[in-house]
């Protein structure tokens, strides 16, 4: 399998509060987008990715194990915030290879997972955000949500409370699938149709995943780069 990651500060921010980490041998990829004053966001996101990878080091790489790893990451961020006496938090999205041609995706917050299959992009996660709640309740349309003033307000994150709900779903993988994990620095700057087109065109040209990841980040920065932007690409087979 192949996993690549690319993270960039963007064109506006002075520091990068995103963190990415992966382990090809275990088939595990983790991305986090931190938030908090000073460098607290950087600390929170780094703790999250390191803790998830550290917790998933046994023989049982299951849905239950993935959920527990994210819960342990939450506890670690909460504890660091308590010790430092600062507010900090982070989103997280993780992809884990499973047996029998399956994978698990866990997430908290508005960092996303997508799958490109047969040229069609599908979002695999639902944002834990105020705007998504308004969409679900019929208050906003998808188009209106793109420019809503509160579109970056999230309703769930690691580090805010000792208890957190972690969404975990399983998916069947097929040959040729390409999975994308990303922070909102990508999706705020590049529309899903444009991501789909770009991924499809680059795949058709046979470009390697590292080049594809770089092209996605470049597109976000060319569109304004208002936030840190991080992407991870996973090709299971």
Short mmCIF file of C-alpha atoms in Angstrom, two decimals:
data_model
loop_
_atom_site.label_atom_id
_atom_site.label_comp_id
_atom_site.label_asym_id
_atom_site.label_seq_id
_atom_site.Cartn_x
_atom_site.Cartn_y
_atom_site.Cartn_z
CA UNK A 1 0.00 0.00 0.00
CA UNK A 2 0.99 3.63 -0.43
CA UNK A 3 0.56 6.54 1.99
CA UNK A 4 1.89 10.06 1.49
CA UNK A 5 1.37 13.27 3.46
CA UNK A 6 1.93 16.94 2.73
CA UNK A 7 1.34 19.84 5.14
CA UNK A 8 1.87 23.55 4.52
CA UNK A 9 1.46 26.69 6.62
CA UNK A 10 -0.51 28.41 3.85
CA UNK A 11 -0.26 31.99 2.63
CA UNK A 12 -1.65 33.82 5.66
CA UNK A 13 -0.83 32.00 8.90
CA UNK A 14 2.61 32.32 10.51
CA UNK A 15 2.67 28.82 12.02
CA UNK A 16 1.26 25.42 11.16
CA UNK A 17 -1.18 23.96 13.68
CA UNK A 18 -1.87 20.86 11.56
CA UNK A 19 -0.12 17.56 12.22
CA UNK A 20 0.09 14.39 10.12
CA UNK A 21 1.57 10.97 10.78
CA UNK A 22 1.33 7.51 9.25
CA UNK A 23 2.61 3.95 9.43
CA UNK A 24 2.53 2.05 6.13
CA UNK A 25 3.26 -1.29 7.73
CA UNK A 26 0.21 -1.08 9.98
CA UNK A 27 -1.89 0.67 7.33
CA UNK A 28 -2.60 3.69 9.52
CA UNK A 29 -2.85 7.41 8.72
CA UNK A 30 -3.79 10.24 11.10
CA UNK A 31 -4.36 13.96 10.50
CA UNK A 32 -5.21 16.63 13.08
CA UNK A 33 -5.98 20.35 12.87
CA UNK A 34 -5.23 22.11 16.15
CA UNK A 35 -6.73 25.20 17.71
CA UNK A 36 -5.81 27.37 20.66
CA UNK A 37 -3.82 30.45 21.66
CA UNK A 38 -0.08 30.82 21.09
CA UNK A 39 1.29 27.38 20.13
CA UNK A 40 -1.46 25.42 21.87
CA UNK A 41 -2.98 24.27 18.60
CA UNK A 42 0.33 22.85 17.45
CA UNK A 43 0.71 21.01 20.73
CA UNK A 44 -2.81 19.58 20.66
CA UNK A 45 -2.59 18.29 17.09
CA UNK A 46 0.84 16.76 17.67
CA UNK A 47 -0.36 15.00 20.83
CA UNK A 48 -3.38 13.64 18.96
CA UNK A 49 -1.50 12.07 16.05
CA UNK A 50 1.28 10.71 18.27
CA UNK A 51 -1.17 9.22 20.76
CA UNK A 52 -3.33 7.53 18.11
CA UNK A 53 -0.27 5.97 16.49
CA UNK A 54 1.13 4.98 19.86
CA UNK A 55 -2.09 3.34 21.03
CA UNK A 56 -2.47 1.27 17.85
CA UNK A 57 0.71 -0.72 18.26
CA UNK A 58 -0.71 -4.12 19.16
CA UNK A 59 -1.93 -7.06 17.14
CA UNK A 60 -5.61 -6.07 17.25
CA UNK A 61 -6.11 -3.27 14.74
CA UNK A 62 -9.90 -3.17 14.96
CA UNK A 63 -12.73 -0.65 14.96
CA UNK A 64 -12.85 -0.87 18.75
CA UNK A 65 -9.10 -0.31 19.01
CA UNK A 66 -9.28 2.71 16.69
CA UNK A 67 -12.08 4.32 18.69
CA UNK A 68 -10.21 3.73 21.96
CA UNK A 69 -7.03 5.23 20.49
CA UNK A 70 -8.90 8.44 19.63
CA UNK A 71 -10.46 8.51 23.11
CA UNK A 72 -7.00 8.15 24.65
CA UNK A 73 -5.79 10.99 22.45
CA UNK A 74 -8.62 13.16 23.76
CA UNK A 75 -7.67 12.39 27.36
CA UNK A 76 -4.05 13.26 26.61
CA UNK A 77 -4.98 16.65 25.11
CA UNK A 78 -7.31 17.42 28.02
CA UNK A 79 -4.56 16.60 30.49
CA UNK A 80 -1.96 18.73 28.69
CA UNK A 81 -4.38 21.66 28.60
CA UNK A 82 -4.99 21.26 32.35
CA UNK A 83 -1.27 21.17 33.10
CA UNK A 84 -0.50 24.17 30.88
CA UNK A 85 -3.61 26.07 32.03
CA UNK A 86 -4.53 26.98 28.47
CA UNK A 87 -7.44 26.18 26.19
CA UNK A 88 -6.47 23.85 23.39
CA UNK A 89 -8.19 21.43 21.11
CA UNK A 90 -7.87 19.63 17.82
CA UNK A 91 -9.84 17.84 15.18
CA UNK A 92 -8.74 14.38 14.11
CA UNK A 93 -9.41 12.04 11.22
CA UNK A 94 -7.81 8.60 11.02
CA UNK A 95 -7.79 5.82 8.43
CA UNK A 96 -6.98 2.23 9.39
CA UNK A 97 -6.59 -0.80 7.14
CA UNK A 98 -8.61 -3.79 8.31
CA UNK A 99 -8.85 -7.44 7.29
CA UNK A 100 -10.95 -8.80 4.44
CA UNK A 101 -10.58 -5.77 2.19
CA UNK A 102 -12.02 -3.26 4.64
CA UNK A 103 -10.88 -0.04 6.23
CA UNK A 104 -12.07 2.03 9.19
CA UNK A 105 -12.37 5.82 9.29
CA UNK A 106 -12.64 7.64 12.63
CA UNK A 107 -13.12 11.36 13.03
CA UNK A 108 -13.93 14.19 15.42
CA UNK A 109 -14.42 17.73 14.12
CA UNK A 110 -14.38 19.02 10.55
CA UNK A 111 -11.27 17.42 9.09
CA UNK A 112 -12.52 15.08 6.39
CA UNK A 113 -12.02 11.75 4.66
CA UNK A 114 -12.89 11.16 1.00
CA UNK A 115 -12.68 8.24 -1.40
CA UNK A 116 -12.06 8.50 -5.13
CA UNK A 117 -13.42 5.45 -6.96
CA UNK A 118 -13.87 5.23 -10.70
CA UNK A 119 -13.34 8.97 -11.03
CA UNK A 120 -16.09 9.82 -8.51
CA UNK A 121 -15.27 11.52 -5.21
CA UNK A 122 -17.34 10.60 -2.14
CA UNK A 123 -17.15 12.26 1.24
CA UNK A 124 -16.93 9.60 3.96
CA UNK A 125 -17.28 11.85 7.02
CA UNK A 126 -19.86 14.35 8.22
CA UNK A 127 -18.51 17.55 9.77
CA UNK A 128 -19.12 18.14 13.45
CA UNK A 129 -19.81 21.82 12.86
CA UNK A 130 -22.46 24.47 13.40
CA UNK A 131 -22.95 24.86 9.66
CA UNK A 132 -23.44 21.11 9.16
CA UNK A 133 -26.10 21.14 11.88
CA UNK A 134 -27.87 23.97 10.05
CA UNK A 135 -27.70 22.00 6.80
CA UNK A 136 -29.11 18.91 8.53
CA UNK A 137 -31.96 21.00 9.96
CA UNK A 138 -32.76 22.55 6.58
CA UNK A 139 -31.77 26.06 7.65
CA UNK A 140 -28.91 26.33 5.14
CA UNK A 141 -28.32 24.79 1.74
CA UNK A 142 -24.96 23.26 0.82
CA UNK A 143 -24.29 26.25 -1.42
CA UNK A 144 -25.14 28.77 1.32
CA UNK A 145 -22.92 26.90 3.78
CA UNK A 146 -19.85 27.62 1.65
CA UNK A 147 -20.00 31.32 2.53
CA UNK A 148 -21.70 31.19 5.93
CA UNK A 149 -19.88 33.42 8.47
CA UNK A 150 -19.81 30.65 11.10
CA UNK A 151 -18.68 27.87 8.74
CA UNK A 152 -15.50 27.19 10.74
CA UNK A 153 -17.21 26.85 14.13
CA UNK A 154 -16.96 23.21 15.16
CA UNK A 155 -19.20 21.47 17.69
CA UNK A 156 -16.93 18.58 18.57
CA UNK A 157 -13.16 18.35 19.10
CA UNK A 158 -10.52 16.58 21.14
CA UNK A 159 -9.43 18.42 24.27
CA UNK A 160 -12.67 20.18 25.15
CA UNK A 161 -14.01 17.64 27.63
CA UNK A 162 -13.06 14.32 29.19
CA UNK A 163 -15.86 12.70 27.17
CA UNK A 164 -16.13 12.94 23.40
CA UNK A 165 -18.17 11.07 20.78
CA UNK A 166 -16.01 9.50 18.09
CA UNK A 167 -17.60 8.62 14.76
CA UNK A 168 -16.18 5.40 13.29
CA UNK A 169 -17.38 3.75 10.09
CA UNK A 170 -16.13 0.83 8.03
CA UNK A 171 -15.77 0.79 4.25
CA UNK A 172 -15.00 -1.92 1.71
CA UNK A 173 -11.94 -1.17 -0.41
CA UNK A 174 -11.56 -2.13 -4.06
CA UNK A 175 -8.48 -2.08 -6.32
CA UNK A 176 -7.81 1.43 -7.58
CA UNK A 177 -9.43 3.21 -4.63
CA UNK A 178 -7.73 6.41 -3.49
CA UNK A 179 -8.48 7.82 -0.02
CA UNK A 180 -7.93 11.45 0.93
CA UNK A 181 -7.67 12.84 4.46
CA UNK A 182 -7.54 16.63 4.71
CA UNK A 183 -7.86 19.62 6.99
CA UNK A 184 -10.36 22.37 6.21
CA UNK A 185 -7.51 24.41 4.78
CA UNK A 186 -8.06 22.37 1.63
CA UNK A 187 -11.84 22.16 1.52
CA UNK A 188 -12.35 25.85 2.35
CA UNK A 189 -10.20 26.82 -0.63
CA UNK A 190 -10.94 24.08 -3.17
CA UNK A 191 -14.44 22.81 -3.97
CA UNK A 192 -15.23 19.12 -3.94
CA UNK A 193 -15.86 19.06 -7.72
CA UNK A 194 -12.44 20.65 -8.25
CA UNK A 195 -10.79 18.14 -5.91
CA UNK A 196 -12.49 15.33 -7.83
CA UNK A 197 -11.33 16.70 -11.18
CA UNK A 198 -7.79 17.33 -10.01
CA UNK A 199 -7.41 13.88 -8.46
CA UNK A 200 -8.88 12.22 -11.52
CA UNK A 201 -6.71 14.11 -13.99
CA UNK A 202 -3.52 13.47 -12.05
CA UNK A 203 -4.36 9.78 -11.64
CA UNK A 204 -5.01 9.49 -15.38
CA UNK A 205 -1.58 10.97 -16.07
CA UNK A 206 0.02 8.37 -13.81
CA UNK A 207 1.56 10.91 -11.45
CA UNK A 208 2.79 9.50 -8.15
CA UNK A 209 0.93 10.19 -4.93
CA UNK A 210 3.52 12.63 -3.63
CA UNK A 211 3.06 14.82 -6.70
CA UNK A 212 -0.72 14.57 -6.38
CA UNK A 213 -0.61 15.63 -2.71
CA UNK A 214 1.62 18.56 -3.60
CA UNK A 215 -0.75 19.62 -6.37
CA UNK A 216 -3.72 19.67 -3.97
CA UNK A 217 -1.81 21.85 -1.49
CA UNK A 218 -0.64 24.14 -4.28
CA UNK A 219 -4.23 24.55 -5.50
CA UNK A 220 -5.38 25.58 -2.00
CA UNK A 221 -2.54 28.08 -1.71
CA UNK A 222 -3.15 29.45 -5.21
CA UNK A 223 -6.79 29.99 -4.19
CA UNK A 224 -5.76 32.14 -1.22
CA UNK A 225 -4.17 29.78 1.30
CA UNK A 226 -6.10 31.38 4.17
CA UNK A 227 -5.36 28.50 6.55
CA UNK A 228 -2.87 25.73 7.11
CA UNK A 229 -3.51 23.00 4.58
CA UNK A 230 -2.72 19.32 5.05
CA UNK A 231 -3.52 16.31 2.89
CA UNK A 232 -2.86 12.59 3.14
CA UNK A 233 -3.37 10.18 0.25
CA UNK A 234 -3.80 6.44 0.74
CA UNK A 235 -3.85 3.79 -1.96
CA UNK A 236 -4.65 0.46 -0.25
CA UNK A 237 -3.76 -1.68 -3.27
#
